[in-house]
Short mmCIF file of C-alpha atoms and ligand atoms in Angstrom, two decimals:
data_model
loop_
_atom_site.label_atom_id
_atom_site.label_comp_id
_atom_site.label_asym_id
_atom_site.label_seq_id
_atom_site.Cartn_x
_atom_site.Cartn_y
_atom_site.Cartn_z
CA UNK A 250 3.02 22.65 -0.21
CA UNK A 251 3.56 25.88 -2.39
CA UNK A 252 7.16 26.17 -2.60
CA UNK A 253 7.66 22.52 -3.24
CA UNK A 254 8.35 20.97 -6.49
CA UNK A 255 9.49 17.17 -6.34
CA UNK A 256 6.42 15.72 -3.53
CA UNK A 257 6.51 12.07 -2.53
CA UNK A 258 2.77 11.10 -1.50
CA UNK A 259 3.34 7.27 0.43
CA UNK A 260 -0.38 5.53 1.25
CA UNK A 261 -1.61 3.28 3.98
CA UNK A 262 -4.60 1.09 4.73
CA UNK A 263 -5.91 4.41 6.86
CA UNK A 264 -6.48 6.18 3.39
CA UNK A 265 -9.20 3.25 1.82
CA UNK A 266 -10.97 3.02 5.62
CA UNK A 267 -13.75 5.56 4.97
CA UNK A 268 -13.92 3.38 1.35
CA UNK A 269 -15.35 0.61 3.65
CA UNK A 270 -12.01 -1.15 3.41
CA UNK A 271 -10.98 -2.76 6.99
CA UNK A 272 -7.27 -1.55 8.16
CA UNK A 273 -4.41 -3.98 9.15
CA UNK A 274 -3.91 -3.00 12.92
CA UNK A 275 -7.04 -1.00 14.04
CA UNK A 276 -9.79 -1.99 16.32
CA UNK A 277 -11.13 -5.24 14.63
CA UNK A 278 -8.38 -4.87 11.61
CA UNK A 279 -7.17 -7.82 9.57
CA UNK A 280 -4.29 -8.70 11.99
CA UNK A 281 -7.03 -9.39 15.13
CA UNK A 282 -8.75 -11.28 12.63
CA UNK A 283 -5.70 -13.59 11.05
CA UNK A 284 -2.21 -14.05 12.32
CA UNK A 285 -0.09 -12.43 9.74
CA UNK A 286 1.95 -15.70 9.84
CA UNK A 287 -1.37 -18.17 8.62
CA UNK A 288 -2.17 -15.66 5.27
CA UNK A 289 1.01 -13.09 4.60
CA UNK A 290 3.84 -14.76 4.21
CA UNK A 291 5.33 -17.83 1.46
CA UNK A 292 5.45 -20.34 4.68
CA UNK A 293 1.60 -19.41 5.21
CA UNK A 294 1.27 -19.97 1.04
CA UNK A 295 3.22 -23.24 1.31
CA UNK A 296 1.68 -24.57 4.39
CA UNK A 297 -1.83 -23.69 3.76
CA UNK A 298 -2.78 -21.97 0.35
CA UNK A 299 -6.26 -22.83 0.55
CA UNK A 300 -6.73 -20.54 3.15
CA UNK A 301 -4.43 -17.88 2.11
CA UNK A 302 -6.67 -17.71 -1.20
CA UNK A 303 -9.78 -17.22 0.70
CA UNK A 304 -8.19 -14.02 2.37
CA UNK A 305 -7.06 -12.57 -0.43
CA UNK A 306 -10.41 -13.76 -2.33
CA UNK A 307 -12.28 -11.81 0.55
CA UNK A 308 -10.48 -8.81 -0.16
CA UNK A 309 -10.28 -8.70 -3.85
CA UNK A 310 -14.01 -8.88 -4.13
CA UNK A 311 -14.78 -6.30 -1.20
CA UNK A 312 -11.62 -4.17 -3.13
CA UNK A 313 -13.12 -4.57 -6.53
CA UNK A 314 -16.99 -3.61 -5.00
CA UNK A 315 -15.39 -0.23 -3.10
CA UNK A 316 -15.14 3.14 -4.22
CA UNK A 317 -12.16 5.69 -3.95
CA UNK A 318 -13.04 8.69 -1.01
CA UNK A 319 -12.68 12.33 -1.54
CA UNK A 320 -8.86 11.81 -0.33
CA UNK A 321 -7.76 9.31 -3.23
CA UNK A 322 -9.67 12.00 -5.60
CA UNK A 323 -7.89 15.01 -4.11
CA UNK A 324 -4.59 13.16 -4.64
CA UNK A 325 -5.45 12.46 -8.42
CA UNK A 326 -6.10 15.78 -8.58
CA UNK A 327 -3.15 17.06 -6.96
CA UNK A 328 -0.90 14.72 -10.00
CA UNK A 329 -2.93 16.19 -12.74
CA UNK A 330 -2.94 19.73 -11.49
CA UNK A 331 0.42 20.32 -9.66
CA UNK A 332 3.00 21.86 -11.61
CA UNK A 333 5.90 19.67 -10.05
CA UNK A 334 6.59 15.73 -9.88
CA UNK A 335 4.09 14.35 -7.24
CA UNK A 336 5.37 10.35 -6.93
CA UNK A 337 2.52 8.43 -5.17
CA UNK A 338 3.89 5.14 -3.52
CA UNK A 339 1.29 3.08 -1.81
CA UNK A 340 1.77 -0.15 0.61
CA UNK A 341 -1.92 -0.35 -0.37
CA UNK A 342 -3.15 -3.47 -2.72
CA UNK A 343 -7.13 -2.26 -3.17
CA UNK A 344 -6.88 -0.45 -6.80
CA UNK A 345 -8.24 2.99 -5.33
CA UNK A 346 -5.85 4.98 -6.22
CA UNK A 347 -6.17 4.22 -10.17
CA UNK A 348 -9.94 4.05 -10.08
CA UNK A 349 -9.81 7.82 -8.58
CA UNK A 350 -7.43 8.37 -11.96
CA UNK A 351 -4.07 8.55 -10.40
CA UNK A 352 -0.95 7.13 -11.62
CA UNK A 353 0.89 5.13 -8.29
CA UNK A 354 3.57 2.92 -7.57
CA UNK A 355 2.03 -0.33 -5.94
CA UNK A 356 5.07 -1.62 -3.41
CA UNK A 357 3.32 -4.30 -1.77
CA UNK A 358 1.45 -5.48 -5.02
CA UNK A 359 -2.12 -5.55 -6.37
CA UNK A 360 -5.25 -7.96 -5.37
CA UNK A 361 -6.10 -7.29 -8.90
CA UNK A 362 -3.12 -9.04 -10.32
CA UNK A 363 -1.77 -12.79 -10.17
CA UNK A 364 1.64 -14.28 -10.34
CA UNK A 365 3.58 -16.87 -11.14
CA UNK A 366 5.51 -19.02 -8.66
CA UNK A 367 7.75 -20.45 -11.16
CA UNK A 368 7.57 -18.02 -14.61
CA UNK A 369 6.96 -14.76 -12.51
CA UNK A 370 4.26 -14.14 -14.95
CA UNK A 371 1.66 -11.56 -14.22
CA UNK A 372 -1.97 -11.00 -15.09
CA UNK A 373 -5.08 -10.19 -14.19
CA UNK A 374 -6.51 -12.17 -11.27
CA UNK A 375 -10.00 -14.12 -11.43
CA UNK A 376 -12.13 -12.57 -8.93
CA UNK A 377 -11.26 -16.09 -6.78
CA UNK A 378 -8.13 -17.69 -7.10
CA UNK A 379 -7.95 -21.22 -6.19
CA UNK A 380 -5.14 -23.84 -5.35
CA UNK A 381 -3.49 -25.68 -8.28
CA UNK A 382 -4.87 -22.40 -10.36
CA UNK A 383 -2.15 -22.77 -13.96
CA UNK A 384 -0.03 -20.12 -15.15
CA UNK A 385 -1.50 -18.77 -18.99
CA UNK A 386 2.27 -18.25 -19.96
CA UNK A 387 3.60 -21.81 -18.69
CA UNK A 388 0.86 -23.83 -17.61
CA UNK A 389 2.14 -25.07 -14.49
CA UNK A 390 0.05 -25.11 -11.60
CA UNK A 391 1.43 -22.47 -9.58
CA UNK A 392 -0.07 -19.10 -9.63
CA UNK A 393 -0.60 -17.33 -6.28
CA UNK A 394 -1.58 -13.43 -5.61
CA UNK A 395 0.55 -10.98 -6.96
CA UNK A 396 1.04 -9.52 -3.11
CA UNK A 397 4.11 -9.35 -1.43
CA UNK A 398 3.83 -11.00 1.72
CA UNK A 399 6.60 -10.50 5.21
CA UNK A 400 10.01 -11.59 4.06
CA UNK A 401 9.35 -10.65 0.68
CA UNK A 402 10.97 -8.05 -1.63
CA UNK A 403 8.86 -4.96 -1.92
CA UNK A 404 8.58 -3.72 -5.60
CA UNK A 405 10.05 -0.70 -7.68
CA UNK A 406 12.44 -0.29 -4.51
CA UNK A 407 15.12 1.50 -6.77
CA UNK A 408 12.73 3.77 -7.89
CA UNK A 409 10.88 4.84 -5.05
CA UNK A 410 14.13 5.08 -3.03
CA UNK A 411 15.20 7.62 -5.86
CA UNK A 412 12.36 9.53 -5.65
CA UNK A 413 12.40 9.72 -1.42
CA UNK A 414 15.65 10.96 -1.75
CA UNK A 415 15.11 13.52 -4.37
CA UNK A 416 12.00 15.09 -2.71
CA UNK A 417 11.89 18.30 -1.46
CA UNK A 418 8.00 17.21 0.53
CA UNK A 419 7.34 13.66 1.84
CA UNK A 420 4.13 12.98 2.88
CA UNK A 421 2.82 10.08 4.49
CA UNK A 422 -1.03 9.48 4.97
CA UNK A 423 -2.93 6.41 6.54
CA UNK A 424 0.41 4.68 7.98
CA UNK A 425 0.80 3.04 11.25
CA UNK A 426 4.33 3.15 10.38
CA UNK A 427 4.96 -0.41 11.35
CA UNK A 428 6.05 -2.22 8.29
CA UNK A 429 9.04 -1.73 7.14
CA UNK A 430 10.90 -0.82 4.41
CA UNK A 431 7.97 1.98 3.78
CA UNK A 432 8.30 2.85 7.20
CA UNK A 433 11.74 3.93 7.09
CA UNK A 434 11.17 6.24 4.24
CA UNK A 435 10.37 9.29 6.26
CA UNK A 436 14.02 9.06 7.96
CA UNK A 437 15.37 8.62 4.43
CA UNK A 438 13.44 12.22 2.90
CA UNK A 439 14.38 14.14 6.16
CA UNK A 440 18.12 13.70 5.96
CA UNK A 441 18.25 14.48 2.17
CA UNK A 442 16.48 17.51 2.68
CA UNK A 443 12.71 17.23 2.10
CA UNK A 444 10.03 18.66 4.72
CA UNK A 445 7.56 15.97 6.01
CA UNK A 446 4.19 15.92 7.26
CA UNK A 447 1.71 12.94 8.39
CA UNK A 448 -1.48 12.78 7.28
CA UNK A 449 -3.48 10.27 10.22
CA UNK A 450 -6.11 10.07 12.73
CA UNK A 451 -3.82 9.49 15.39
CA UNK A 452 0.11 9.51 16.18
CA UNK A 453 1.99 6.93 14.38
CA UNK A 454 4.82 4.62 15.25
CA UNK A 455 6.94 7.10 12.85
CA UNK A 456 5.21 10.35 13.79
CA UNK A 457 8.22 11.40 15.76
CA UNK A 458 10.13 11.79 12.25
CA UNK A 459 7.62 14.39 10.84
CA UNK A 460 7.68 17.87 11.10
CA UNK A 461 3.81 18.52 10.47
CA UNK A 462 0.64 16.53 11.46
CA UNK A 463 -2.02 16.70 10.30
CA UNK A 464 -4.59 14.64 12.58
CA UNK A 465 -8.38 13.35 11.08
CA UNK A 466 -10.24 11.39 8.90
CA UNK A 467 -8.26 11.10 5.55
CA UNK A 468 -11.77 12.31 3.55
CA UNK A 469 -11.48 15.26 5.23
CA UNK A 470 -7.65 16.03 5.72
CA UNK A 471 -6.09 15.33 2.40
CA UNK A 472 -8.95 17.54 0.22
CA UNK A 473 -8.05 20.42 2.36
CA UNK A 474 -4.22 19.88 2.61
CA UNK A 475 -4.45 19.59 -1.61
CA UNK A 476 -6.89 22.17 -2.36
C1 BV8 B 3 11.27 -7.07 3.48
C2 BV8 B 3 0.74 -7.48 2.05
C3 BV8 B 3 13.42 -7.89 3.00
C4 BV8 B 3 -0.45 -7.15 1.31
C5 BV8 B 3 2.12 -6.36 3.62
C6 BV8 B 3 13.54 -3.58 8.89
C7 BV8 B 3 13.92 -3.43 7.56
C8 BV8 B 3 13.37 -4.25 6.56
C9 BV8 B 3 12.45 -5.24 6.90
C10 BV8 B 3 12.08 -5.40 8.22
C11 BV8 B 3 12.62 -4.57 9.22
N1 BV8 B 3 12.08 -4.95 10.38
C12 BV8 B 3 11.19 -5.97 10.18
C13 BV8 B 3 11.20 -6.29 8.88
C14 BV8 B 3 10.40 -7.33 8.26
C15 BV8 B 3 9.01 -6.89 7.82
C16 BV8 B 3 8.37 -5.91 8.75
O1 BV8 B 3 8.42 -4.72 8.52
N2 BV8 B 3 7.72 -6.44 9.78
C17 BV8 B 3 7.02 -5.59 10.70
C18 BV8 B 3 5.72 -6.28 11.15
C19 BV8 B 3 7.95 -5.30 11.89
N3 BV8 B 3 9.06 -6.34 6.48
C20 BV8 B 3 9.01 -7.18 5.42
O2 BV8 B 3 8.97 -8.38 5.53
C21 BV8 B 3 9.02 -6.55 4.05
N4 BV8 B 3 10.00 -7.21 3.24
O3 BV8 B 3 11.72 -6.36 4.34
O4 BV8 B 3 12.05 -7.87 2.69
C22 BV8 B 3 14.10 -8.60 1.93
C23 BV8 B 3 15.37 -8.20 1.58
C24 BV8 B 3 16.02 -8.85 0.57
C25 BV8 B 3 15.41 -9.92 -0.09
C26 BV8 B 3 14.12 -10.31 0.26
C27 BV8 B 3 13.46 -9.66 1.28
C28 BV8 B 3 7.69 -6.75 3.31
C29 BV8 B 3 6.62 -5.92 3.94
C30 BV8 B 3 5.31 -6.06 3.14
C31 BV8 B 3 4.45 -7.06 3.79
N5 BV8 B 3 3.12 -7.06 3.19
N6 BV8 B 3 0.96 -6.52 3.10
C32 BV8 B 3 -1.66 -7.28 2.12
O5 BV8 B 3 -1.96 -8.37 2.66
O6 BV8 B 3 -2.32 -6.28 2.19
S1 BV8 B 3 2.32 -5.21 4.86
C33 BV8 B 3 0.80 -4.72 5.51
O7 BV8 B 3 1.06 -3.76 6.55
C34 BV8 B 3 -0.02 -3.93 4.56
O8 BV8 B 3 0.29 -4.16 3.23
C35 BV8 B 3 0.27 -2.50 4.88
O9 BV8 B 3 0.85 -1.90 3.79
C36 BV8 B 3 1.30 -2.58 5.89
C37 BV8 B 3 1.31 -1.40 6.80
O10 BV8 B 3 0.05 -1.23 7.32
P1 BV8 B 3 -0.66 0.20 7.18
O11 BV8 B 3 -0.96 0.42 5.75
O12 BV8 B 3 0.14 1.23 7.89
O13 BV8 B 3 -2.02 -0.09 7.93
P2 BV8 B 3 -2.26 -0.19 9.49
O14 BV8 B 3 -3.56 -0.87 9.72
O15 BV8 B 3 -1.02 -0.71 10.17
O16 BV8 B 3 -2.40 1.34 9.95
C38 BV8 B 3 -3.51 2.10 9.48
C39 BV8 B 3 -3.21 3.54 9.82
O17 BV8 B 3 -4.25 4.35 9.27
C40 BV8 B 3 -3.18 3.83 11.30
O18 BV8 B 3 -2.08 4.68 11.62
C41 BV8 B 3 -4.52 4.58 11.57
O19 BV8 B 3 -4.40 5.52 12.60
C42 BV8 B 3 -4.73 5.25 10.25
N7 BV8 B 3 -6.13 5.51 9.91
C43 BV8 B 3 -7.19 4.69 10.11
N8 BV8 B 3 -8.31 5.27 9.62
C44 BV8 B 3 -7.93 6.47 9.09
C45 BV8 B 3 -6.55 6.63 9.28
N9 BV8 B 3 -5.87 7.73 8.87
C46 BV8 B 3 -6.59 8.70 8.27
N10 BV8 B 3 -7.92 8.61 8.05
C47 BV8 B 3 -8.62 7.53 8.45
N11 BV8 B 3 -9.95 7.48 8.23
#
């Protein structure tokens, strides 16, 4: 980490598991419990948004009731303190990473936030959404969770791709490396350049494109890899 100066820091579901927040594809993750095609994806919304509410009302309360772990502090600290660019992207949608103070790019949206269907206006979500719940800028009665769902455009793409590619470290921490397009940003950091190192508990489907592991818990791993 010394001699870098432009770090890319990209987040997972492993990094909010010791904040009590279940992972996607662990043991006894959200996938085992709901097919990602009944609650992540516009089909799901469309076919059944009753129940697509209720998972993402499950969440937002158990998101809004956790608390950031020593590895979301030590990467706040690592913004404020390092005297370089540190861009943290995260496929997360639990608010973590802001309560712990850090400034980060939210790809795959926030449970926090709602959207419009039809006006694409945002705000803050009610703790439970609801179907038929109106738009405040247009009234129509088509707001849904501001999270992007399989098939879906990921946000601040441009951005983020700017920032892999101008990186001289890429780190990724709490990945399974399964979803893509964050999964394919490792490849995209090595060949411009940047060294890379995985932060997990276990090999990843992308851990063959790193040049450093770094294998355990996340509360323990990231503190010492910042401090
Ligand atoms: C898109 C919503 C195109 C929010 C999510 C190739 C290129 C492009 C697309 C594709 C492609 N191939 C396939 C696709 C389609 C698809 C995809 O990737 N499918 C996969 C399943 C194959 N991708 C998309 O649909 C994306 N959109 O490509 O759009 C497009 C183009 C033009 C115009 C329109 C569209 C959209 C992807 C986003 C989908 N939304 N979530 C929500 O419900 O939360 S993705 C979902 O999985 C999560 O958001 C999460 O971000 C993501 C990845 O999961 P992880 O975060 O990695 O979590 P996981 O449980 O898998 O792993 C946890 C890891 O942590 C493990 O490695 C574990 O070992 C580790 N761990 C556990 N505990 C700890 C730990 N590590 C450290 N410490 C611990 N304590």
């Amino acid at each position: 980490m010394r001699q870098a100066k432009r770090i890319v820091v990209l987040t997972g579901a492993g990094i909010s598991a010791e904040s009590g927040l279940g992972t996607f594809r662990d043991e006894g993750g959200l996938w085992a419990q709901h097919r990602i095609e009944d609650v992540a994806t516009p089909e799901a919304f469309a076919r059944n948004p009753d129940l697509v509410h209720r998972f993402y009302n499950a969440r937002r309360i158990q998101a809004a009731e956790a608390h950031p772990n020593p590895a979301h502090e030590a990467l706040a600290r690592l913004q404020n303190a390092f005297d370089g660019d540190v861009t943290l992207v995260t496929q997360n949608v639990d608010g973590l990473h802001e309560k712990a103070g850090a400034q980060v790019i939210h790809m795959h949206g926030e449970l926090a936030r709602a959207l419009c269907a039809d006006c694409a206006h945002r705000w803050d979500a009610p703790r439970e959404m609801s179907v038929g719940e109106t738009c405040p800028a247009c009234h129509a009665p088509s707001a849904r969770p501001d999270i992007v769902w399989f098939g879906e455009m990921p946000y601040h793409m441009e951005r983020i791709i700017d920032a892999v590619q101008s990186c001289d470290l890429f780190a990724a921490i709490g990945t399974s490396g399964q979803v893509y397009p964050a999964a394919g940003f490792v490849e995209e950091a090595r060949v411009c350049g940047a060294d890379t190192v995985e932060l997990n508990l276990r090999d990843s489907d992308t851990s063959h494109a790193f040049t450093d592991h770094i294998i355990g818990p996340a509360s323990k791993t990231v503190p010492a890899w910042v401090d």
